[in-house]
Amino acid sequence: MTSTSAQSTALTPYGWDDAWADAFTPHAAEGLLPGRVVRVDRGQCDVVTEDGVVRADTAFVTPHDPLRVVCTGDWVAVEPGGHPRYVRAYLPRRTAFVRSTSSKRSEGQILAANVDHAVIAVSLAVELDLGRVERFLALAWESGAQPVVVLTKADLVPDPATLAHLVQDVETSAPGVPVLTVSALYGDGLDILVSLVGSGTTVLLGQSGAGKSTLANALVGDDVMDVRAARDVDGKGRHTTTTRNLLALPSGGVLIDTPGLRGVGLFDAETGVGQVFAEIEELAADCRFHDCAHETEPGCAVRSAVEDGALPVRRLESYRKLKRENQWIVAKTDARLRAEIKKDWKRRGAEGKAAMVAKRGRHA
């Protein structure tokens, strides 16, 4: 087995540091090798180690909990030899990007681990879907990573005024988040993005056709990812990336490219939703009732802001939608909370009917 300094030299480009080395100490005493997972595929994974990239089986660390399976970005302890090799453990994660699956059991799916930046790629070739951007942002904030929104294919919007308007729309939906415009085809805006993700680990997220693979190739400086044209009718592309791949960037930092995500379900992302809609949460602090739903309650500071034009109606509707969705996902695994939600829905329904009756009486 090579020395600690050799390990550091080989693994440093992938994010190895003193803290990871300390966490690995018990596994080193067992003669295991440290490594980072660069790809997972059907129960096996590729791990970059001091000996290069090795193929390892994850059977020993595949529990029933889908959030505890080995995933791209994990730091793991691998057997030094053997056919097959096995991953014996993974180190505690600093961050984890999780979404809900389409399963009726409301399970979470971990997409990437130990991520510092979450780049959300949004194509300017199609109409902006600000609600989807907010959804990605909620998951990113909840993961513990710093989100960055990258508007790709900026060369398709040649008018500066139009481009500035689109950027402003996204900035309104992404408070506290950098919003960049990039043309990977011509290299415009890439220098700013490279400086933002030049250290730590970045996960690249977005729908198929958002230009993620083209962006990944531009950042890596080589055609490492397959690229196909998006359909003209809706701007959607095929899944050219079918697995999550971890790549060391020549300018520093590490990139995890992911397949296009059609479904982006929240999974216990209350904190993330709150950060995306920070201005609404701030307004809500001045509502008369602490449990105000911002619908029909008197003294609602949020609805007052909508009526004054200070808060866009679309933002409030999106906030309500994500809050309800997240609450329901959590309630599926919490019977007490599920009963409280049903009780609350009945109460609000009764209040709404009463308000309608009173309104009709006034008009009469």
CSV table of C-alpha atoms in Angstrom, one decimal:
chain,number,residue,atom,x,y,z
A,1,MET,CA,0.0,0.0,0.0
A,2,THR,CA,1.4,3.4,-0.9
A,3,SER,CA,1.9,6.2,1.6
A,4,THR,CA,-0.6,8.8,2.7
A,5,SER,CA,1.1,11.5,0.7
A,6,ALA,CA,0.8,9.4,-2.4
A,7,GLN,CA,-2.9,8.9,-1.8
A,8,SER,CA,-3.2,12.6,-1.3
A,9,THR,CA,-1.5,13.4,-4.5
A,10,ALA,CA,-3.6,10.9,-6.5
A,11,LEU,CA,-6.9,11.8,-4.9
A,12,THR,CA,-6.6,15.5,-4.3
A,13,PRO,CA,-8.0,16.5,-7.8
A,14,TYR,CA,-11.1,14.6,-6.8
A,15,GLY,CA,-11.6,16.5,-3.5
A,16,TRP,CA,-9.6,14.4,-1.0
A,17,ASP,CA,-8.6,16.5,2.0
A,18,ASP,CA,-7.4,16.2,5.6
A,19,ALA,CA,-11.0,15.9,6.9
A,20,TRP,CA,-11.7,12.9,4.6
A,21,ALA,CA,-8.3,11.4,5.6
A,22,ASP,CA,-9.3,11.6,9.3
A,23,ALA,CA,-12.7,10.1,8.6
A,24,PHE,CA,-11.0,7.2,6.7
A,25,THR,CA,-8.6,6.3,9.5
A,26,PRO,CA,-10.5,3.3,10.9
A,27,HIS,CA,-10.7,1.8,7.4
A,28,ALA,CA,-7.1,2.4,6.7
A,29,ALA,CA,-6.3,0.4,9.8
A,30,GLU,CA,-8.2,-2.5,8.1
A,31,GLY,CA,-6.0,-2.3,5.0
A,32,LEU,CA,-8.7,-0.8,2.8
A,33,LEU,CA,-8.1,1.8,0.1
A,34,PRO,CA,-9.8,5.2,-0.1
A,35,GLY,CA,-11.5,6.2,-3.3
A,36,ARG,CA,-14.3,8.3,-4.8
A,37,VAL,CA,-17.1,6.8,-6.8
A,38,VAL,CA,-17.1,8.2,-10.3
A,39,ARG,CA,-20.0,6.1,-11.7
A,40,VAL,CA,-22.6,3.6,-10.4
A,41,ASP,CA,-24.1,1.0,-12.7
A,42,ARG,CA,-26.4,-2.0,-11.7
A,43,GLY,CA,-24.9,-2.8,-8.3
A,44,GLN,CA,-21.3,-2.0,-9.3
A,45,CYS,CA,-19.3,1.1,-9.4
A,46,ASP,CA,-16.1,2.7,-10.8
A,47,VAL,CA,-13.9,4.1,-8.1
A,48,VAL,CA,-10.9,6.3,-8.6
A,49,THR,CA,-8.2,5.2,-6.1
A,50,GLU,CA,-4.4,5.7,-5.7
A,51,ASP,CA,-4.1,2.7,-8.0
A,52,GLY,CA,-6.3,4.3,-10.7
A,53,VAL,CA,-9.9,3.5,-11.5
A,54,VAL,CA,-11.1,0.1,-10.2
A,55,ARG,CA,-14.4,-1.7,-10.6
A,56,ALA,CA,-16.0,-2.7,-7.4
A,57,ASP,CA,-19.2,-4.5,-6.2
A,58,THR,CA,-21.5,-2.6,-3.8
A,59,ALA,CA,-23.3,-5.7,-2.4
A,60,PHE,CA,-21.9,-5.3,1.1
A,61,VAL,CA,-23.2,-1.8,1.4
A,62,THR,CA,-26.6,-2.0,-0.3
A,63,PRO,CA,-29.3,-1.7,2.5
A,64,HIS,CA,-33.1,-1.6,2.1
A,65,ASP,CA,-33.0,2.1,2.5
A,66,PRO,CA,-32.6,3.6,-1.0
A,67,LEU,CA,-31.0,6.7,0.6
A,68,ARG,CA,-28.1,4.7,1.9
A,69,VAL,CA,-27.0,3.0,-1.3
A,70,VAL,CA,-23.6,3.9,-2.8
A,71,CYS,CA,-23.9,6.8,-5.3
A,72,THR,CA,-21.7,9.0,-7.5
A,73,GLY,CA,-19.7,11.3,-5.4
A,74,ASP,CA,-19.4,9.1,-2.4
A,75,TRP,CA,-16.0,8.5,-0.7
A,76,VAL,CA,-15.6,4.8,-0.1
A,77,ALA,CA,-13.4,2.1,1.4
A,78,VAL,CA,-12.4,-0.5,-1.2
A,79,GLU,CA,-10.7,-3.8,-0.9
A,80,PRO,CA,-7.1,-3.5,-2.1
A,81,GLY,CA,-7.4,-6.5,-4.4
A,82,GLY,CA,-9.6,-9.5,-5.3
A,83,HIS,CA,-11.9,-10.5,-8.1
A,84,PRO,CA,-14.4,-9.1,-7.7
A,85,ARG,CA,-13.4,-6.2,-5.4
A,86,TYR,CA,-15.9,-5.0,-3.0
A,87,VAL,CA,-16.8,-1.6,-1.5
A,88,ARG,CA,-16.8,-2.2,2.3
A,89,ALA,CA,-18.2,1.1,3.5
A,90,TYR,CA,-18.7,4.7,2.5
A,91,LEU,CA,-17.8,7.8,4.5
A,92,PRO,CA,-20.4,10.0,6.1
A,93,ARG,CA,-21.7,12.4,3.5
A,94,ARG,CA,-21.3,16.1,3.8
A,95,THR,CA,-24.2,16.8,1.5
A,96,ALA,CA,-26.7,14.8,-0.5
A,97,PHE,CA,-28.9,15.7,-3.4
A,98,VAL,CA,-32.2,13.8,-3.0
A,99,ARG,CA,-35.5,13.8,-4.9
A,100,SER,CA,-38.6,11.7,-4.4
A,101,THR,CA,-39.2,8.8,-6.7
A,102,SER,CA,-42.5,8.1,-8.6
A,103,SER,CA,-43.0,5.2,-6.2
A,104,LYS,CA,-46.3,5.2,-4.3
A,105,ARG,CA,-44.2,4.4,-1.2
A,106,SER,CA,-42.8,7.9,-1.4
A,107,GLU,CA,-39.2,6.8,-1.3
A,108,GLY,CA,-36.3,9.2,-1.8
A,109,GLN,CA,-33.6,8.7,-4.5
A,110,ILE,CA,-30.1,10.0,-4.0
A,111,LEU,CA,-28.7,11.6,-7.1
A,112,ALA,CA,-25.2,12.7,-5.9
A,113,ALA,CA,-23.2,13.0,-2.7
A,114,ASN,CA,-20.7,15.4,-1.3
A,115,VAL,CA,-21.7,18.2,-3.6
A,116,ASP,CA,-20.7,21.9,-3.0
A,117,HIS,CA,-22.4,23.5,-6.0
A,118,ALA,CA,-25.6,22.6,-7.9
A,119,VAL,CA,-25.6,24.0,-11.4
A,120,ILE,CA,-29.2,24.1,-12.7
A,121,ALA,CA,-29.1,24.3,-16.5
A,122,VAL,CA,-32.1,26.0,-18.1
A,123,SER,CA,-32.4,26.2,-21.9
A,124,LEU,CA,-33.2,29.5,-23.5
A,125,ALA,CA,-34.3,27.6,-26.7
A,126,VAL,CA,-37.8,27.1,-25.1
A,127,GLU,CA,-40.1,29.2,-23.0
A,128,LEU,CA,-38.9,29.6,-19.4
A,129,ASP,CA,-40.6,27.4,-16.8
A,130,LEU,CA,-40.0,29.4,-13.6
A,131,GLY,CA,-41.9,26.9,-11.5
A,132,ARG,CA,-39.5,24.1,-12.5
A,133,VAL,CA,-36.6,26.3,-11.8
A,134,GLU,CA,-37.9,27.0,-8.3
A,135,ARG,CA,-38.4,23.2,-7.8
A,136,PHE,CA,-34.8,22.5,-8.7
A,137,LEU,CA,-33.7,25.3,-6.4
A,138,ALA,CA,-35.6,23.9,-3.4
A,139,LEU,CA,-33.9,20.5,-3.9
A,140,ALA,CA,-30.5,22.2,-4.3
A,141,TRP,CA,-30.8,24.3,-1.1
A,142,GLU,CA,-32.1,21.3,0.9
A,143,SER,CA,-29.1,19.3,-0.2
A,144,GLY,CA,-26.7,21.7,1.4
A,145,ALA,CA,-25.1,22.8,-1.9
A,146,GLN,CA,-24.9,26.3,-3.2
A,147,PRO,CA,-27.2,26.6,-6.3
A,148,VAL,CA,-26.3,28.4,-9.5
A,149,VAL,CA,-28.7,28.9,-12.4
A,150,VAL,CA,-27.1,28.7,-15.8
A,151,LEU,CA,-29.2,29.9,-18.8
A,152,THR,CA,-27.8,27.9,-21.7
A,153,LYS,CA,-28.0,28.5,-25.4
A,154,ALA,CA,-27.8,32.2,-24.9
A,155,ASP,CA,-26.8,32.7,-28.5
A,156,LEU,CA,-30.4,31.9,-29.5
A,157,VAL,CA,-31.5,35.2,-27.8
A,158,PRO,CA,-29.5,37.8,-29.8
A,159,ASP,CA,-31.5,40.8,-28.5
A,160,PRO,CA,-29.7,42.1,-25.3
A,161,ALA,CA,-32.9,43.6,-23.9
A,162,THR,CA,-34.8,40.4,-24.3
A,163,LEU,CA,-32.0,38.4,-22.7
A,164,ALA,CA,-31.8,40.9,-19.8
A,165,HIS,CA,-35.6,40.5,-19.2
A,166,LEU,CA,-35.3,36.7,-19.1
A,167,VAL,CA,-32.4,37.0,-16.6
A,168,GLN,CA,-34.4,39.3,-14.4
A,169,ASP,CA,-37.4,36.9,-14.4
A,170,VAL,CA,-35.1,34.1,-13.2
A,171,GLU,CA,-33.4,36.3,-10.6
A,172,THR,CA,-36.8,37.1,-9.2
A,173,SER,CA,-37.5,33.4,-8.8
A,174,ALA,CA,-34.0,32.7,-7.4
A,175,PRO,CA,-33.2,35.1,-4.6
A,176,GLY,CA,-29.7,34.9,-3.4
A,177,VAL,CA,-28.6,32.7,-6.4
A,178,PRO,CA,-26.2,33.6,-9.1
A,179,VAL,CA,-27.8,33.6,-12.6
A,180,LEU,CA,-25.5,33.3,-15.5
A,181,THR,CA,-26.0,33.3,-19.3
A,182,VAL,CA,-23.8,30.9,-21.2
A,183,SER,CA,-23.3,29.9,-24.8
A,184,ALA,CA,-21.2,26.7,-24.7
A,185,LEU,CA,-21.2,26.8,-28.5
A,186,TYR,CA,-19.3,30.0,-28.6
A,187,GLY,CA,-17.7,30.0,-25.1
A,188,ASP,CA,-19.6,33.1,-23.9
A,189,GLY,CA,-19.9,33.2,-20.1
A,190,LEU,CA,-17.9,30.1,-19.5
A,191,ASP,CA,-15.1,31.9,-17.7
A,192,ILE,CA,-17.4,33.1,-15.0
A,193,LEU,CA,-18.9,29.7,-14.5
A,194,VAL,CA,-15.5,28.1,-14.4
A,195,SER,CA,-14.4,30.5,-11.6
A,196,LEU,CA,-17.6,29.7,-9.6
A,197,VAL,CA,-17.1,25.9,-9.8
A,198,GLY,CA,-13.3,25.8,-9.9
A,199,SER,CA,-13.2,24.3,-6.4
A,200,GLY,CA,-15.2,21.6,-4.7
A,201,THR,CA,-17.7,19.3,-6.4
A,202,THR,CA,-20.4,20.5,-8.8
A,203,VAL,CA,-23.5,18.6,-9.8
A,204,LEU,CA,-25.0,19.5,-13.2
A,205,LEU,CA,-28.8,19.3,-13.3
A,206,GLY,CA,-31.6,20.0,-15.7
A,207,GLN,CA,-34.1,18.5,-18.2
A,208,SER,CA,-33.1,16.6,-21.3
A,209,GLY,CA,-32.3,19.1,-24.0
A,210,ALA,CA,-31.1,21.8,-21.5
A,211,GLY,CA,-27.6,21.5,-22.9
A,212,LYS,CA,-26.0,19.8,-19.9
A,213,SER,CA,-23.7,17.5,-21.9
A,214,THR,CA,-22.5,20.3,-24.2
A,215,LEU,CA,-21.8,22.4,-21.0
A,216,ALA,CA,-20.0,19.5,-19.4
A,217,ASN,CA,-17.8,19.1,-22.5
A,218,ALA,CA,-17.0,22.8,-22.5
A,219,LEU,CA,-16.0,22.7,-18.8
A,220,VAL,CA,-13.9,19.5,-19.2
A,221,GLY,CA,-12.4,20.8,-22.5
A,222,ASP,CA,-13.0,17.6,-24.3
A,223,ASP,CA,-15.9,15.7,-25.9
A,224,VAL,CA,-16.4,13.3,-23.0
A,225,MET,CA,-20.2,13.4,-23.1
A,226,ASP,CA,-22.4,12.4,-26.1
A,227,VAL,CA,-24.5,15.3,-27.5
A,228,ARG,CA,-27.6,15.1,-29.6
A,229,ALA,CA,-29.8,17.9,-31.0
A,230,ALA,CA,-33.0,18.8,-29.1
A,231,ARG,CA,-36.3,18.5,-30.9
A,232,ASP,CA,-37.4,21.7,-32.6
A,233,VAL,CA,-41.0,21.2,-31.5
A,234,ASP,CA,-40.5,21.4,-27.7
A,235,GLY,CA,-36.7,21.7,-27.1
A,236,LYS,CA,-36.5,18.4,-25.4
A,237,GLY,CA,-33.6,16.0,-26.1
A,238,ARG,CA,-32.9,12.3,-25.6
A,239,HIS,CA,-31.2,11.0,-22.6
A,240,THR,CA,-27.6,11.2,-24.0
A,241,THR,CA,-26.3,10.9,-20.4
A,242,THR,CA,-27.7,7.6,-18.9
A,243,THR,CA,-25.6,7.4,-15.7
A,244,ARG,CA,-24.1,10.0,-13.2
A,245,ASN,CA,-20.5,10.5,-14.1
A,246,LEU,CA,-17.9,12.3,-12.0
A,247,LEU,CA,-15.2,14.1,-13.9
A,248,ALA,CA,-12.1,16.1,-12.7
A,249,LEU,CA,-12.0,19.5,-14.3
A,250,PRO,CA,-8.7,20.8,-15.8
A,251,SER,CA,-9.2,24.2,-14.1
A,252,GLY,CA,-9.8,22.6,-10.7
A,253,GLY,CA,-12.9,21.1,-9.1
A,254,VAL,CA,-15.0,18.1,-9.9
A,255,LEU,CA,-18.1,17.8,-12.1
A,256,ILE,CA,-20.9,15.3,-11.7
A,257,ASP,CA,-23.1,15.2,-14.9
A,258,THR,CA,-26.5,13.6,-14.5
A,259,PRO,CA,-29.2,12.3,-16.9
A,260,GLY,CA,-32.0,14.7,-17.8
A,261,LEU,CA,-34.6,14.7,-15.1
A,262,ARG,CA,-38.2,14.6,-16.3
A,263,GLY,CA,-39.6,14.3,-12.8
A,264,VAL,CA,-38.3,16.5,-10.0
A,265,GLY,CA,-40.3,15.6,-6.9
A,266,LEU,CA,-39.5,17.1,-3.5
A,267,PHE,CA,-38.4,14.9,-0.7
A,268,ASP,CA,-38.7,16.5,2.8
A,269,ALA,CA,-37.4,19.8,1.4
A,270,GLU,CA,-39.2,22.3,3.8
A,271,THR,CA,-36.0,24.2,4.4
A,272,GLY,CA,-35.2,24.4,0.7
A,273,VAL,CA,-38.6,25.7,-0.2
A,274,GLY,CA,-38.3,28.3,2.5
A,275,GLN,CA,-35.0,29.5,1.1
A,276,VAL,CA,-36.4,29.7,-2.5
A,277,PHE,CA,-39.3,31.8,-1.3
A,278,ALA,CA,-37.5,33.8,1.3
A,279,GLU,CA,-39.4,36.9,0.7
A,280,ILE,CA,-42.7,35.1,1.3
A,281,GLU,CA,-41.5,33.6,4.5
A,282,GLU,CA,-40.4,37.0,5.6
A,283,LEU,CA,-43.7,38.5,4.8
A,284,ALA,CA,-45.5,35.6,6.6
A,285,ALA,CA,-43.8,36.7,9.9
A,286,ASP,CA,-46.2,39.7,9.9
A,287,CYS,CA,-49.4,37.7,9.3
A,288,ARG,CA,-52.0,38.0,12.1
A,289,PHE,CA,-52.1,34.2,12.6
A,290,HIS,CA,-48.9,32.1,12.9
A,291,ASP,CA,-50.4,29.2,10.9
A,292,CYS,CA,-51.7,31.5,8.2
A,293,ALA,CA,-52.2,29.7,4.9
A,294,HIS,CA,-52.2,33.0,3.0
A,295,GLU,CA,-55.6,32.2,1.4
A,296,THR,CA,-58.7,33.6,3.2
A,297,GLU,CA,-57.4,34.5,6.7
A,298,PRO,CA,-57.8,38.1,7.8
A,299,GLY,CA,-54.6,40.1,8.4
A,300,CYS,CA,-52.6,38.2,5.9
A,301,ALA,CA,-49.4,40.1,5.1
A,302,VAL,CA,-48.6,37.9,2.1
A,303,ARG,CA,-51.9,38.5,0.4
A,304,SER,CA,-51.6,42.2,1.1
A,305,ALA,CA,-48.3,42.2,-0.7
A,306,VAL,CA,-49.9,40.5,-3.7
A,307,GLU,CA,-52.7,43.1,-3.7
A,308,ASP,CA,-50.1,45.9,-3.5
A,309,GLY,CA,-48.2,44.4,-6.4
A,310,ALA,CA,-45.1,43.8,-4.3
A,311,LEU,CA,-45.4,40.0,-4.7
A,312,PRO,CA,-46.2,38.4,-8.0
A,313,VAL,CA,-49.3,36.1,-7.9
A,314,ARG,CA,-47.3,33.4,-9.7
A,315,ARG,CA,-44.7,33.3,-6.9
A,316,LEU,CA,-47.4,32.8,-4.2
A,317,GLU,CA,-49.1,30.1,-6.3
A,318,SER,CA,-45.8,28.3,-6.8
A,319,TYR,CA,-45.0,28.6,-3.1
A,320,ARG,CA,-48.3,27.1,-2.1
A,321,LYS,CA,-47.9,24.2,-4.6
A,322,LEU,CA,-44.4,23.2,-3.4
A,323,LYS,CA,-45.4,23.6,0.3
A,324,ARG,CA,-48.4,21.3,-0.2
A,325,GLU,CA,-46.4,18.8,-2.2
A,326,ASN,CA,-43.6,18.6,0.3
A,327,GLN,CA,-46.1,18.4,3.2
A,328,TRP,CA,-47.9,15.5,1.6
A,329,ILE,CA,-44.7,13.6,0.9
A,330,VAL,CA,-43.6,13.9,4.5
A,331,ALA,CA,-47.1,12.9,5.7
A,332,LYS,CA,-47.0,9.7,3.7
A,333,THR,CA,-44.5,8.4,6.3
A,334,ASP,CA,-46.1,10.1,9.3
A,335,ALA,CA,-49.7,9.0,10.2
A,336,ARG,CA,-50.1,11.7,12.8
A,337,LEU,CA,-49.2,14.4,10.4
A,338,ARG,CA,-51.4,12.9,7.7
A,339,ALA,CA,-54.4,13.1,10.1
A,340,GLU,CA,-53.6,16.7,11.0
A,341,ILE,CA,-53.4,17.7,7.3
A,342,LYS,CA,-56.8,16.1,6.5
A,343,LYS,CA,-58.3,17.9,9.5
A,344,ASP,CA,-56.7,21.2,8.4
A,345,TRP,CA,-58.0,20.7,4.8
A,346,LYS,CA,-61.6,20.2,6.2
A,347,ARG,CA,-61.3,23.3,8.3
A,348,ARG,CA,-60.1,25.4,5.5
A,349,GLY,CA,-62.9,24.0,3.2
A,350,ALA,CA,-65.5,25.0,5.7
A,351,GLU,CA,-64.1,28.4,6.1
A,352,GLY,CA,-64.0,28.9,2.4
A,353,LYS,CA,-67.7,27.9,2.1
A,354,ALA,CA,-68.6,30.2,4.9
A,355,ALA,CA,-66.8,33.1,3.3
A,356,MET,CA,-68.6,32.4,0.0
A,357,VAL,CA,-72.0,32.3,1.7
A,358,ALA,CA,-71.2,35.6,3.5
A,359,LYS,CA,-70.1,37.2,0.3
A,360,ARG,CA,-73.3,36.2,-1.5
A,361,GLY,CA,-75.3,37.5,1.4
A,362,ARG,CA,-73.7,40.9,1.1
A,363,HIS,CA,-74.3,41.1,-2.6
A,364,ALA,CA,-78.0,40.1,-2.0
